[in-house]
mmCIF file of C-alpha atoms in Angstrom:
data_model
loop_
_atom_site.group_PDB
_atom_site.id
_atom_site.type_symbol
_atom_site.label_atom_id
_atom_site.label_comp_id
_atom_site.label_asym_id
_atom_site.label_seq_id
_atom_site.Cartn_x
_atom_site.Cartn_y
_atom_site.Cartn_z
ATOM 1 C CA MET A 1 -48.994 4.627 40.979
ATOM 2 C CA THR A 2 -46.310 2.349 42.276
ATOM 3 C CA VAL A 3 -42.979 2.024 40.583
ATOM 4 C CA ASP A 4 -41.786 -1.488 41.016
ATOM 5 C CA ARG A 5 -38.318 -2.669 40.191
ATOM 6 C CA ARG A 6 -39.299 -3.923 36.724
ATOM 7 C CA GLU A 7 -40.855 -0.593 35.781
ATOM 8 C CA PHE A 8 -37.892 1.340 37.152
ATOM 9 C CA LEU A 9 -35.347 -0.699 35.186
ATOM 10 C CA SER A 10 -37.418 -0.465 32.014
ATOM 11 C CA ARG A 11 -37.730 3.326 32.247
ATOM 12 C CA THR A 12 -34.077 3.828 33.116
ATOM 13 C CA GLY A 13 -33.084 1.579 30.243
ATOM 14 C CA LYS A 14 -35.169 3.588 27.772
ATOM 15 C CA LEU A 15 -33.733 6.824 29.119
ATOM 16 C CA LEU A 16 -30.183 5.582 28.759
ATOM 17 C CA LEU A 17 -30.858 4.344 25.222
ATOM 18 C CA LEU A 18 -32.327 7.701 24.207
ATOM 19 C CA THR A 19 -29.437 9.600 25.781
ATOM 20 C CA GLY A 20 -26.962 7.400 23.934
ATOM 21 C CA THR A 21 -28.740 7.897 20.611
ATOM 22 C CA ALA A 22 -28.864 11.632 21.146
ATOM 23 C CA ALA A 23 -25.155 11.688 21.981
ATOM 24 C CA ALA A 24 -24.349 9.695 18.844
ATOM 25 C CA ALA A 25 -26.460 12.013 16.713
ATOM 26 C CA LEU A 26 -24.791 15.053 18.232
ATOM 27 C CA GLU A 27 -21.406 13.469 17.603
ATOM 28 C CA HIS A 28 -22.326 13.023 13.953
ATOM 29 C CA VAL A 29 -23.395 16.637 13.633
ATOM 30 C CA LEU A 30 -20.281 17.961 15.322
ATOM 31 C CA ALA A 31 -17.848 15.757 13.344
ATOM 32 C CA GLY A 32 -15.378 17.840 11.389
ATOM 33 C CA ARG A 33 -14.704 17.280 7.719
ATOM 34 C CA ALA A 34 -11.358 15.912 6.575
ATOM 35 C CA ALA A 35 -9.113 18.357 4.788
ATOM 36 C CA ALA A 36 -9.855 17.861 1.083
ATOM 37 C CA ALA A 37 -6.984 17.231 -1.294
ATOM 38 C CA PRO A 38 -6.683 19.997 -3.874
ATOM 39 C CA GLY A 39 -7.297 18.677 -7.375
ATOM 40 C CA TYR A 40 -7.898 15.125 -6.276
ATOM 41 C CA ALA A 41 -11.328 13.525 -6.071
ATOM 42 C CA GLU A 42 -11.054 10.389 -3.972
ATOM 43 C CA THR A 43 -14.256 8.806 -5.216
ATOM 44 C CA GLU A 44 -13.239 9.068 -8.873
ATOM 45 C CA HIS A 45 -10.410 6.540 -8.616
ATOM 46 C CA TRP A 46 -10.054 2.853 -7.882
ATOM 47 C CA TRP A 47 -6.389 2.005 -7.701
ATOM 48 C CA GLY A 48 -4.693 -1.284 -8.420
ATOM 49 C CA MET A 49 -1.604 -2.626 -10.096
ATOM 50 C CA ILE A 50 -0.829 -4.877 -13.031
ATOM 51 C CA VAL A 51 2.251 -7.090 -13.135
ATOM 52 C CA ASP A 52 3.467 -8.660 -16.353
ATOM 53 C CA ILE A 53 5.624 -11.652 -15.399
ATOM 54 C CA ASP A 54 6.945 -11.947 -18.966
ATOM 55 C CA LYS A 55 8.546 -8.526 -18.606
ATOM 56 C CA CYS A 56 10.125 -8.808 -15.162
ATOM 57 C CA ILE A 57 13.924 -9.137 -15.400
ATOM 58 C CA GLY A 58 14.610 -9.327 -11.667
ATOM 59 C CA CYS A 59 16.781 -6.202 -11.609
ATOM 60 C CA GLY A 60 15.472 -5.124 -8.185
ATOM 61 C CA ASN A 61 14.921 -1.498 -9.240
ATOM 62 C CA CYS A 62 11.428 -1.542 -7.736
ATOM 63 C CA VAL A 63 12.672 -2.820 -4.369
ATOM 64 C CA ARG A 64 15.374 -0.145 -4.139
ATOM 65 C CA ALA A 65 13.081 2.623 -5.330
ATOM 66 C CA CYS A 66 10.368 1.654 -2.858
ATOM 67 C CA LYS A 67 12.725 1.640 0.105
ATOM 68 C CA GLU A 68 14.101 5.019 -0.915
ATOM 69 C CA GLU A 69 10.764 6.658 -1.587
ATOM 70 C CA ASN A 70 9.102 5.416 1.572
ATOM 71 C CA ASP A 71 12.017 5.321 4.005
ATOM 72 C CA VAL A 72 11.726 1.581 4.560
ATOM 73 C CA PRO A 73 14.426 0.216 6.922
ATOM 74 C CA ARG A 74 17.318 -1.180 4.902
ATOM 75 C CA GLU A 75 17.593 -4.414 6.888
ATOM 76 C CA PRO A 76 16.960 -7.388 4.627
ATOM 77 C CA TYR A 77 13.643 -8.337 6.205
ATOM 78 C CA TYR A 78 11.616 -5.159 5.928
ATOM 79 C CA PHE A 79 9.903 -4.727 2.586
ATOM 80 C CA ARG A 80 6.912 -2.980 1.141
ATOM 81 C CA THR A 81 7.651 -4.727 -2.133
ATOM 82 C CA TRP A 82 10.064 -7.505 -2.992
ATOM 83 C CA VAL A 83 10.878 -9.834 -5.879
ATOM 84 C CA GLU A 84 10.881 -13.624 -5.656
ATOM 85 C CA ARG A 85 12.705 -15.959 -8.017
ATOM 86 C CA TYR A 86 10.835 -19.173 -8.769
ATOM 87 C CA HIS A 87 12.571 -22.270 -10.059
ATOM 88 C CA VAL A 88 10.481 -25.233 -11.179
ATOM 89 C CA GLU A 89 12.202 -28.455 -12.147
ATOM 90 C CA HIS A 90 10.704 -30.701 -14.805
ATOM 91 C CA GLY A 91 7.198 -29.471 -14.292
ATOM 92 C CA ASP A 92 7.178 -30.232 -10.560
ATOM 93 C CA MET A 93 4.590 -27.564 -9.896
ATOM 94 C CA GLU A 94 4.040 -28.589 -6.283
ATOM 95 C CA HIS A 95 7.627 -28.016 -5.204
ATOM 96 C CA PRO A 96 9.066 -24.851 -6.655
ATOM 97 C CA THR A 97 12.325 -23.528 -5.224
ATOM 98 C CA VAL A 98 11.806 -19.917 -4.225
ATOM 99 C CA ASP A 99 14.513 -17.485 -3.227
ATOM 100 C CA SER A 100 14.540 -13.767 -2.658
ATOM 101 C CA PRO A 101 17.983 -12.674 -1.423
ATOM 102 C CA ASN A 102 17.447 -9.377 0.387
ATOM 103 C CA GLY A 103 14.099 -9.191 -1.384
ATOM 104 C CA GLY A 104 15.928 -8.661 -4.670
ATOM 105 C CA PHE A 105 17.390 -5.386 -3.389
ATOM 106 C CA ASP A 106 20.861 -6.326 -4.650
ATOM 107 C CA GLY A 107 19.615 -8.171 -7.714
ATOM 108 C CA PHE A 108 19.847 -11.945 -8.066
ATOM 109 C CA PRO A 109 23.112 -13.912 -8.172
ATOM 110 C CA GLU A 110 23.211 -16.597 -10.850
ATOM 111 C CA ARG A 111 22.082 -19.823 -9.249
ATOM 112 C CA TYR A 112 20.631 -21.985 -11.955
ATOM 113 C CA ALA A 113 21.783 -23.387 -15.272
ATOM 114 C CA SER A 114 19.777 -23.013 -18.429
ATOM 115 C CA GLY A 115 18.814 -25.894 -20.684
ATOM 116 C CA ASP A 116 18.333 -28.551 -17.984
ATOM 117 C CA GLY A 117 14.589 -28.825 -18.409
ATOM 118 C CA SER A 118 13.804 -26.487 -15.535
ATOM 119 C CA LYS A 119 12.314 -23.023 -15.705
ATOM 120 C CA SER A 120 12.932 -19.877 -13.695
ATOM 121 C CA PHE A 121 11.099 -16.596 -13.533
ATOM 122 C CA PHE A 122 10.663 -13.574 -11.287
ATOM 123 C CA VAL A 123 7.547 -12.577 -9.369
ATOM 124 C CA PRO A 124 7.317 -9.076 -7.879
ATOM 125 C CA LYS A 125 5.127 -8.962 -4.801
ATOM 126 C CA LEU A 126 3.477 -6.182 -2.873
ATOM 127 C CA CYS A 127 0.304 -5.417 -0.959
ATOM 128 C CA ASN A 128 -2.613 -6.606 -3.062
ATOM 129 C CA HIS A 129 -4.877 -3.783 -1.895
ATOM 130 C CA CYS A 130 -7.697 -6.251 -1.381
ATOM 131 C CA VAL A 131 -11.252 -5.008 -1.448
ATOM 132 C CA GLU A 132 -12.209 -7.576 1.183
ATOM 133 C CA SER A 133 -8.963 -7.354 3.015
ATOM 134 C CA PRO A 134 -8.386 -9.525 6.100
ATOM 135 C CA CYS A 135 -6.019 -6.958 7.630
ATOM 136 C CA VAL A 136 -8.711 -4.280 7.670
ATOM 137 C CA GLN A 137 -11.189 -6.677 9.189
ATOM 138 C CA VAL A 138 -8.969 -7.599 12.138
ATOM 139 C CA CYS A 139 -7.654 -4.143 13.049
ATOM 140 C CA PRO A 140 -9.227 -3.413 16.436
ATOM 141 C CA VAL A 141 -8.798 0.372 16.327
ATOM 142 C CA GLY A 142 -9.403 1.355 12.709
ATOM 143 C CA ALA A 143 -5.729 2.104 12.028
ATOM 144 C CA THR A 144 -5.808 -0.053 8.892
ATOM 145 C CA PHE A 145 -8.537 0.827 6.468
ATOM 146 C CA ARG A 146 -9.475 0.938 2.803
ATOM 147 C CA SER A 147 -9.840 4.460 1.518
ATOM 148 C CA ARG A 148 -12.615 5.353 -0.886
ATOM 149 C CA ASP A 149 -10.200 5.136 -3.817
ATOM 150 C CA GLY A 150 -9.429 1.491 -3.044
ATOM 151 C CA VAL A 151 -6.054 1.776 -1.297
ATOM 152 C CA VAL A 152 -5.454 -0.118 1.934
ATOM 153 C CA LEU A 153 -3.698 2.376 4.200
ATOM 154 C CA VAL A 154 -2.175 2.439 7.667
ATOM 155 C CA ASP A 155 -2.785 5.322 10.046
ATOM 156 C CA LYS A 156 0.588 5.331 11.774
ATOM 157 C CA ASP A 157 -0.550 7.758 14.449
ATOM 158 C CA TYR A 158 -3.391 5.481 15.398
ATOM 159 C CA CYS A 159 -1.787 2.044 15.114
ATOM 160 C CA LEU A 160 -1.167 0.292 18.417
ATOM 161 C CA GLY A 161 1.352 -2.157 16.976
ATOM 162 C CA CYS A 162 -0.734 -5.158 18.062
ATOM 163 C CA ARG A 163 0.268 -7.173 14.953
ATOM 164 C CA TYR A 164 -3.114 -8.772 14.294
ATOM 165 C CA CYS A 165 -2.932 -7.504 10.725
ATOM 166 C CA VAL A 166 0.577 -8.892 10.223
ATOM 167 C CA GLN A 167 -0.798 -12.336 10.952
ATOM 168 C CA ALA A 168 -4.029 -11.807 9.044
ATOM 169 C CA CYS A 169 -2.424 -10.811 5.739
ATOM 170 C CA PRO A 170 -2.343 -13.957 3.565
ATOM 171 C CA TYR A 171 0.411 -12.446 1.417
ATOM 172 C CA GLY A 172 2.915 -11.515 4.123
ATOM 173 C CA CYS A 173 2.931 -7.907 3.036
ATOM 174 C CA ARG A 174 3.226 -6.232 6.437
ATOM 175 C CA TYR A 175 6.055 -5.600 8.850
ATOM 176 C CA ILE A 176 6.479 -3.801 12.143
ATOM 177 C CA ASP A 177 8.599 -0.704 11.725
ATOM 178 C CA PRO A 178 11.387 -1.162 14.305
ATOM 179 C CA ARG A 179 11.688 2.604 14.846
ATOM 180 C CA LYS A 180 8.093 3.420 15.716
ATOM 181 C CA HIS A 181 6.820 -0.060 16.630
ATOM 182 C CA VAL A 182 3.806 0.392 14.380
ATOM 183 C CA VAL A 183 2.884 -1.519 11.264
ATOM 184 C CA ASP A 184 3.943 -0.495 7.782
ATOM 185 C CA LYS A 185 3.176 -1.765 4.299
ATOM 186 C CA CYS A 186 2.786 -0.676 0.690
ATOM 187 C CA ASP A 187 0.376 2.256 0.401
ATOM 188 C CA LEU A 188 0.676 2.403 -3.409
ATOM 189 C CA CYS A 189 2.707 5.595 -2.842
ATOM 190 C CA TYR A 190 -0.468 7.392 -1.812
ATOM 191 C CA HIS A 191 1.424 10.698 -1.654
ATOM 192 C CA ARG A 192 2.380 10.256 -5.315
ATOM 193 C CA ILE A 193 -0.780 8.865 -6.884
ATOM 194 C CA THR A 194 -2.885 11.635 -5.345
ATOM 195 C CA LYS A 195 -0.609 14.123 -7.134
ATOM 196 C CA GLY A 196 -0.999 12.468 -10.527
ATOM 197 C CA LEU A 197 2.320 10.597 -10.374
ATOM 198 C CA THR A 198 2.835 6.874 -10.598
ATOM 199 C CA THR A 199 4.269 4.778 -7.762
ATOM 200 C CA ALA A 200 8.029 4.775 -7.136
ATOM 201 C CA CYS A 201 8.303 1.086 -8.112
ATOM 202 C CA ALA A 202 6.468 1.620 -11.389
ATOM 203 C CA GLU A 203 8.532 4.753 -12.058
ATOM 204 C CA ALA A 204 11.762 2.827 -11.557
ATOM 205 C CA CYS A 205 10.719 -0.351 -13.380
ATOM 206 C CA PRO A 206 12.740 -0.297 -16.634
ATOM 207 C CA THR A 207 10.548 -2.736 -18.564
ATOM 208 C CA GLY A 208 7.051 -1.701 -17.529
ATOM 209 C CA ALA A 209 6.534 -5.057 -15.805
ATOM 210 C CA ARG A 210 4.583 -3.342 -13.048
ATOM 211 C CA GLN A 211 2.223 -0.474 -13.621
ATOM 212 C CA LEU A 212 -0.140 1.503 -11.462
ATOM 213 C CA VAL A 213 -3.690 1.350 -12.810
ATOM 214 C CA ASP A 214 -6.894 3.212 -12.139
ATOM 215 C CA LEU A 215 -9.793 0.837 -12.670
ATOM 216 C CA LYS A 216 -12.283 3.703 -12.682
ATOM 217 C CA ASP A 217 -10.514 5.475 -15.542
ATOM 218 C CA PRO A 218 -12.099 4.232 -18.784
ATOM 219 C CA LYS A 219 -8.975 5.269 -20.725
ATOM 220 C CA ASP A 220 -6.587 3.276 -18.546
ATOM 221 C CA PRO A 221 -4.753 0.511 -20.452
ATOM 222 C CA VAL A 222 -5.669 -1.847 -17.612
ATOM 223 C CA HIS A 223 -8.984 -2.671 -19.262
ATOM 224 C CA ALA A 224 -7.330 -3.994 -22.430
ATOM 225 C CA PHE A 225 -4.757 -5.773 -20.266
ATOM 226 C CA LEU A 226 -7.416 -7.566 -18.235
ATOM 227 C CA ARG A 227 -9.401 -8.406 -21.353
ATOM 228 C CA THR A 228 -6.636 -9.697 -23.604
ATOM 229 C CA ARG A 229 -4.237 -11.437 -21.220
ATOM 230 C CA SER A 230 -4.500 -14.489 -18.984
ATOM 231 C CA ILE A 231 -4.934 -12.885 -15.590
ATOM 232 C CA GLN A 232 -4.493 -14.320 -12.142
ATOM 233 C CA VAL A 233 -4.438 -12.877 -8.644
ATOM 234 C CA LEU A 234 -2.466 -14.385 -5.782
ATOM 235 C CA LYS A 235 -4.345 -16.854 -3.564
ATOM 236 C CA PRO A 236 -7.765 -16.441 -5.196
ATOM 237 C CA GLN A 237 -9.094 -19.078 -2.796
ATOM 238 C CA MET A 238 -8.751 -16.539 0.021
ATOM 239 C CA ALA A 239 -11.516 -14.476 -1.636
ATOM 240 C CA THR A 240 -9.761 -11.243 -0.752
ATOM 241 C CA HIS A 241 -10.702 -9.557 -4.047
ATOM 242 C CA ALA A 242 -7.065 -8.609 -4.650
ATOM 243 C CA LYS A 243 -6.354 -5.726 -7.012
ATOM 244 C CA VAL A 244 -2.835 -6.662 -8.077
ATOM 245 C CA PHE A 245 -3.398 -8.488 -11.349
ATOM 246 C CA TYR A 246 -0.696 -10.778 -12.699
ATOM 247 C CA ALA A 247 -0.410 -11.720 -16.347
ATOM 248 C CA GLY A 248 1.481 -14.906 -17.175
ATOM 249 C CA LEU A 249 1.567 -16.081 -13.560
ATOM 250 C CA ASP A 250 2.698 -19.675 -13.266
ATOM 251 C CA GLY A 251 0.564 -22.130 -11.308
ATOM 252 C CA SER A 252 3.495 -22.903 -9.025
ATOM 253 C CA VAL A 253 3.425 -19.413 -7.513
ATOM 254 C CA ARG A 254 2.098 -19.315 -3.985
ATOM 255 C CA MET B 1 -58.751 -4.149 48.505
ATOM 256 C CA GLU B 2 -55.810 -2.013 49.406
ATOM 257 C CA ALA B 3 -56.189 1.688 50.014
ATOM 258 C CA PRO B 4 -54.681 3.955 47.294
ATOM 259 C CA THR B 5 -51.099 4.927 48.112
ATOM 260 C CA PRO B 6 -50.813 8.535 49.202
ATOM 261 C CA ARG B 7 -48.782 10.731 46.839
ATOM 262 C CA THR B 8 -46.212 11.473 49.459
ATOM 263 C CA ALA B 9 -45.546 7.768 49.949
ATOM 264 C CA LEU B 10 -44.559 7.436 46.253
ATOM 265 C CA PHE B 11 -41.598 9.738 46.740
ATOM 266 C CA LYS B 12 -40.597 8.639 50.174
ATOM 267 C CA ASP B 13 -37.324 7.322 48.627
ATOM 268 C CA ALA B 14 -36.812 10.384 46.437
ATOM 269 C CA GLU B 15 -33.424 10.992 47.917
ATOM 270 C CA HIS B 16 -32.235 7.588 46.746
ATOM 271 C CA LEU B 17 -33.604 8.183 43.289
ATOM 272 C CA ALA B 18 -31.904 11.520 43.018
ATOM 273 C CA ARG B 19 -28.644 9.944 44.098
ATOM 274 C CA VAL B 20 -28.923 7.184 41.482
ATOM 275 C CA ALA B 21 -29.952 9.664 38.787
ATOM 276 C CA GLY B 22 -26.997 11.827 39.726
ATOM 277 C CA LEU B 23 -24.666 8.873 39.373
ATOM 278 C CA PHE B 24 -26.099 8.050 35.965
ATOM 279 C CA LEU B 25 -25.759 11.637 34.804
ATOM 280 C CA LEU B 26 -22.197 11.721 36.064
ATOM 281 C CA GLY B 27 -21.437 8.491 34.202
ATOM 282 C CA ILE B 28 -23.006 9.712 30.979
ATOM 283 C CA GLY B 29 -21.234 13.040 31.268
ATOM 284 C CA GLY B 30 -17.949 11.342 31.985
ATOM 285 C CA PHE B 31 -18.401 9.054 29.005
ATOM 286 C CA TRP B 32 -19.234 11.998 26.756
ATOM 287 C CA VAL B 33 -16.175 13.965 27.853
ATOM 288 C CA ALA B 34 -13.882 10.945 27.497
ATOM 289 C CA GLN B 35 -15.288 10.260 24.039
ATOM 290 C CA ARG B 36 -14.728 13.871 22.953
ATOM 291 C CA LEU B 37 -11.148 13.684 24.160
ATOM 292 C CA LEU B 38 -10.238 10.234 22.864
ATOM 293 C CA VAL B 39 -12.023 9.836 19.527
ATOM 294 C CA PRO B 40 -10.137 11.694 16.774
ATOM 295 C CA GLU B 41 -11.888 14.330 14.713
ATOM 296 C CA GLY B 42 -14.139 12.955 12.016
ATOM 297 C CA PHE B 43 -13.608 9.323 13.000
ATOM 298 C CA GLY B 44 -16.213 7.184 11.266
ATOM 299 C CA GLN B 45 -17.108 9.793 8.695
ATOM 300 C CA TYR B 46 -16.098 7.575 5.742
ATOM 301 C CA GLY B 47 -15.597 4.308 7.587
ATOM 302 C CA HIS B 48 -14.002 2.946 10.716
ATOM 303 C CA TYR B 49 -10.935 5.184 10.439
ATOM 304 C CA ARG B 50 -9.594 8.687 10.960
ATOM 305 C CA PRO B 51 -10.046 10.755 7.766
ATOM 306 C CA GLY B 52 -7.104 12.934 8.790
ATOM 307 C CA ALA B 53 -4.830 9.960 8.095
ATOM 308 C CA LEU B 54 -5.402 10.512 4.362
ATOM 309 C CA ALA B 55 -4.057 14.044 4.592
ATOM 310 C CA ASP B 56 -1.076 12.782 6.609
ATOM 311 C CA LYS B 57 -0.357 10.259 3.872
ATOM 312 C CA ARG B 58 -0.600 12.852 1.136
ATOM 313 C CA ASP B 59 1.868 15.111 2.933
ATOM 314 C CA GLN B 60 4.725 12.605 2.653
ATOM 315 C CA PRO B 61 7.529 14.247 0.636
ATOM 316 C CA LEU B 62 8.443 13.020 -2.846
ATOM 317 C CA VAL B 63 11.788 11.324 -3.429
ATOM 318 C CA PHE B 64 11.333 10.375 -7.084
ATOM 319 C CA ALA B 65 10.367 13.387 -9.175
ATOM 320 C CA GLY B 66 8.764 11.415 -12.006
ATOM 321 C CA ARG B 67 9.778 11.458 -15.661
ATOM 322 C CA ALA B 68 7.445 14.332 -16.562
ATOM 323 C CA ALA B 69 9.410 16.620 -14.240
ATOM 324 C CA CYS B 70 12.732 15.546 -15.827
ATOM 325 C CA GLU B 71 11.453 16.002 -19.352
ATOM 326 C CA GLN B 72 10.262 19.530 -18.660
ATOM 327 C CA CYS B 73 13.870 20.759 -18.731
ATOM 328 C CA HIS B 74 15.812 17.956 -20.432
ATOM 329 C CA THR B 75 13.803 18.037 -23.643
ATOM 330 C CA ASP B 76 16.778 17.077 -25.837
ATOM 331 C CA ILE B 77 17.469 13.878 -23.889
ATOM 332 C CA ALA B 78 13.758 13.058 -23.866
ATOM 333 C CA GLU B 79 13.712 13.303 -27.660
ATOM 334 C CA THR B 80 16.791 11.118 -28.058
ATOM 335 C CA LYS B 81 15.417 8.560 -25.679
ATOM 336 C CA ALA B 82 11.997 8.435 -27.308
ATOM 337 C CA LYS B 83 13.536 7.256 -30.583
ATOM 338 C CA GLY B 84 15.784 4.576 -29.158
ATOM 339 C CA LYS B 85 15.543 1.282 -27.337
ATOM 340 C CA HIS B 86 15.578 2.989 -23.961
ATOM 341 C CA ALA B 87 12.325 4.841 -24.584
ATOM 342 C CA ARG B 88 10.550 2.798 -21.921
ATOM 343 C CA PRO B 89 12.757 3.214 -18.808
ATOM 344 C CA ALA B 90 12.055 6.453 -16.958
ATOM 345 C CA CYS B 91 15.011 8.766 -16.280
ATOM 346 C CA GLU B 92 15.176 7.899 -12.599
ATOM 347 C CA ALA B 93 15.291 4.156 -13.314
ATOM 348 C CA CYS B 94 18.993 4.707 -14.081
ATOM 349 C CA HIS B 95 19.791 8.106 -12.567
ATOM 350 C CA GLY B 96 18.175 7.386 -9.212
ATOM 351 C CA ALA B 97 15.678 9.420 -7.235
ATOM 352 C CA LEU B 98 16.041 13.107 -8.041
ATOM 353 C CA ALA B 99 13.135 15.057 -6.579
ATOM 354 C CA LEU B 100 15.694 17.273 -4.803
ATOM 355 C CA HIS B 101 17.330 18.110 -8.133
ATOM 356 C CA ALA B 102 13.946 18.710 -9.758
ATOM 357 C CA SER B 103 12.908 21.224 -7.104
ATOM 358 C CA ASP B 104 16.374 22.846 -6.912
ATOM 359 C CA PRO B 105 18.517 22.408 -10.068
ATOM 360 C CA THR B 106 21.640 23.563 -8.217
ATOM 361 C CA VAL B 107 21.606 20.188 -6.433
ATOM 362 C CA LYS B 108 23.677 18.190 -8.896
ATOM 363 C CA PRO B 109 22.990 14.476 -9.295
ATOM 364 C CA THR B 110 25.898 12.040 -9.335
ATOM 365 C CA ARG B 111 26.665 10.342 -12.623
ATOM 366 C CA PRO B 112 25.588 6.698 -12.614
ATOM 367 C CA ASP B 113 28.370 4.120 -12.632
ATOM 368 C CA GLY B 114 28.140 2.861 -16.206
ATOM 369 C CA ARG B 115 29.009 -0.826 -16.307
ATOM 370 C CA THR B 116 27.597 -1.732 -12.882
ATOM 371 C CA LEU B 117 24.357 -0.023 -13.751
ATOM 372 C CA CYS B 118 24.042 -1.557 -17.214
ATOM 373 C CA LEU B 119 24.747 -5.070 -15.936
ATOM 374 C CA ARG B 120 22.054 -4.806 -13.309
ATOM 375 C CA CYS B 121 19.551 -5.290 -16.120
ATOM 376 C CA HIS B 122 21.578 -6.633 -19.015
ATOM 377 C CA ALA B 123 23.787 -9.315 -17.421
ATOM 378 C CA ALA B 124 22.670 -12.753 -18.570
ATOM 379 C CA LEU B 125 20.659 -14.411 -15.810
ATOM 380 C CA VAL B 126 18.649 -17.606 -15.876
ATOM 381 C CA GLY B 127 15.062 -16.570 -15.349
ATOM 382 C CA ARG B 128 15.253 -13.334 -17.336
ATOM 383 C CA PRO B 129 12.760 -13.465 -20.198
ATOM 384 C CA SER B 130 14.649 -14.497 -23.336
ATOM 385 C CA PRO B 131 13.538 -11.595 -25.577
ATOM 386 C CA PHE B 132 15.259 -9.194 -23.182
ATOM 387 C CA PRO B 133 18.775 -8.250 -24.395
ATOM 388 C CA GLN B 134 21.402 -9.840 -22.136
ATOM 389 C CA ILE B 135 25.170 -10.219 -22.358
ATOM 390 C CA ASP B 136 27.735 -12.508 -20.791
ATOM 391 C CA ALA B 137 29.718 -9.947 -18.810
ATOM 392 C CA ALA B 138 32.868 -12.065 -18.842
ATOM 393 C CA GLU B 139 32.914 -12.274 -22.637
ATOM 394 C CA HIS B 140 31.213 -9.128 -23.857
ATOM 395 C CA ALA B 141 33.924 -6.434 -23.682
ATOM 396 C CA PRO B 142 35.019 -7.400 -20.152
ATOM 397 C CA GLU B 143 37.416 -4.493 -19.759
ATOM 398 C CA GLY B 144 35.544 -1.826 -21.665
ATOM 399 C CA ALA B 145 33.011 0.728 -20.579
ATOM 400 C CA CYS B 146 29.584 0.022 -22.048
ATOM 401 C CA THR B 147 29.292 3.637 -23.140
ATOM 402 C CA ALA B 148 32.357 3.290 -25.394
ATOM 403 C CA CYS B 149 30.078 1.596 -27.921
ATOM 404 C CA HIS B 150 26.533 2.145 -26.658
ATOM 405 C CA ALA B 151 25.072 5.556 -25.953
ATOM 406 C CA ALA B 152 23.114 5.227 -22.741
ATOM 407 C CA HIS B 153 20.097 7.188 -23.929
ATOM 408 C CA ASP B 154 19.950 5.459 -27.320
ATOM 409 C CA PRO B 155 21.870 2.223 -26.833
ATOM 410 C CA GLY B 156 21.637 0.810 -30.354
ATOM 411 C CA LEU B 157 25.127 0.876 -31.977
ATOM 412 C CA GLY B 158 25.736 4.210 -33.643
ATOM 413 C CA GLY B 159 23.110 6.011 -31.574
ATOM 414 C CA ALA B 160 23.361 9.591 -30.412
ATOM 415 C CA PRO B 161 24.878 10.084 -26.925
#
């Protein structure tokens, strides 16, 4: 029996393939289990948020609470959540004036006059915790991921700080933490919601304009909210399957 | 017709083969060791991420205690609040984050600065929804403290403190 080059390469290839498969299988068997959270079943939740524009008074409590709870840098361009003020003149939907001084951290100075035919309103923004999230898709190392309870999280120990996700997010919800040079964003206060508490922003919101919701909980008021109100998500054309649901959102909001 | 190759001739390059096989084994072994060292524990178990990151997230300390923690001790205030117009805002919406106080009551919170705090929500501002109670700060008791007339926990006139 002669072994020609073709035969040799074919056999070696098969051997390598089998070795690789065996290694992968062994890896799977040896993989450790993640430490389970006491009293929290990840697969029994599906987190999101509802925002009622008609209730938002632009006080900035959510912005301050979020920065405090999550140690977000106080500089006026790092936010996990922020509030925008929209001003639409005479129904000019295409050209709203939007401002967000320090993200609403210090509240909003009076800038507009009432009764001139224009309208103003406040829009709180945060990570939309998309089901089909672009940021997760572009992360090259698996540092940004969607957990089984529907929260898009950042593994700060694993992030390289490459900023692909910052560019991929259609909502501008991510920033690079200047202290660690890794990405940071809203994690729906994962340390709170897994302990049965609500998020810091929802806790601090005086009017209930923003509320944490569990879409897998049949008793959650979110179901009535989604059924009875006019609901919109931000940038539906991006097909991100966002889970921050806005009621009363004006068409001028980008 | 060629004569059948003698068995010995088949392995006349056995040394080369062994060398190549050794290299392959070394490569595979090196890859396996590097993978063991570099890939975090459990990576890929639930998806393309490190499951340990979830535990890291959960370990972040609380800053806001949550209204349930406040109401465990301050039952009287909770009752007053529940009857009045400030039933909706949680305690820490005005008093600030107080997880430290909740876990150690000897840590005393600072009293919120009345008028500044009230005006944050109740100063008239274009864009605030009209049903929300708002005042013109320059006209509505400009010198007075809000709490002279309105009790913070039950702000309707004549409410309990």
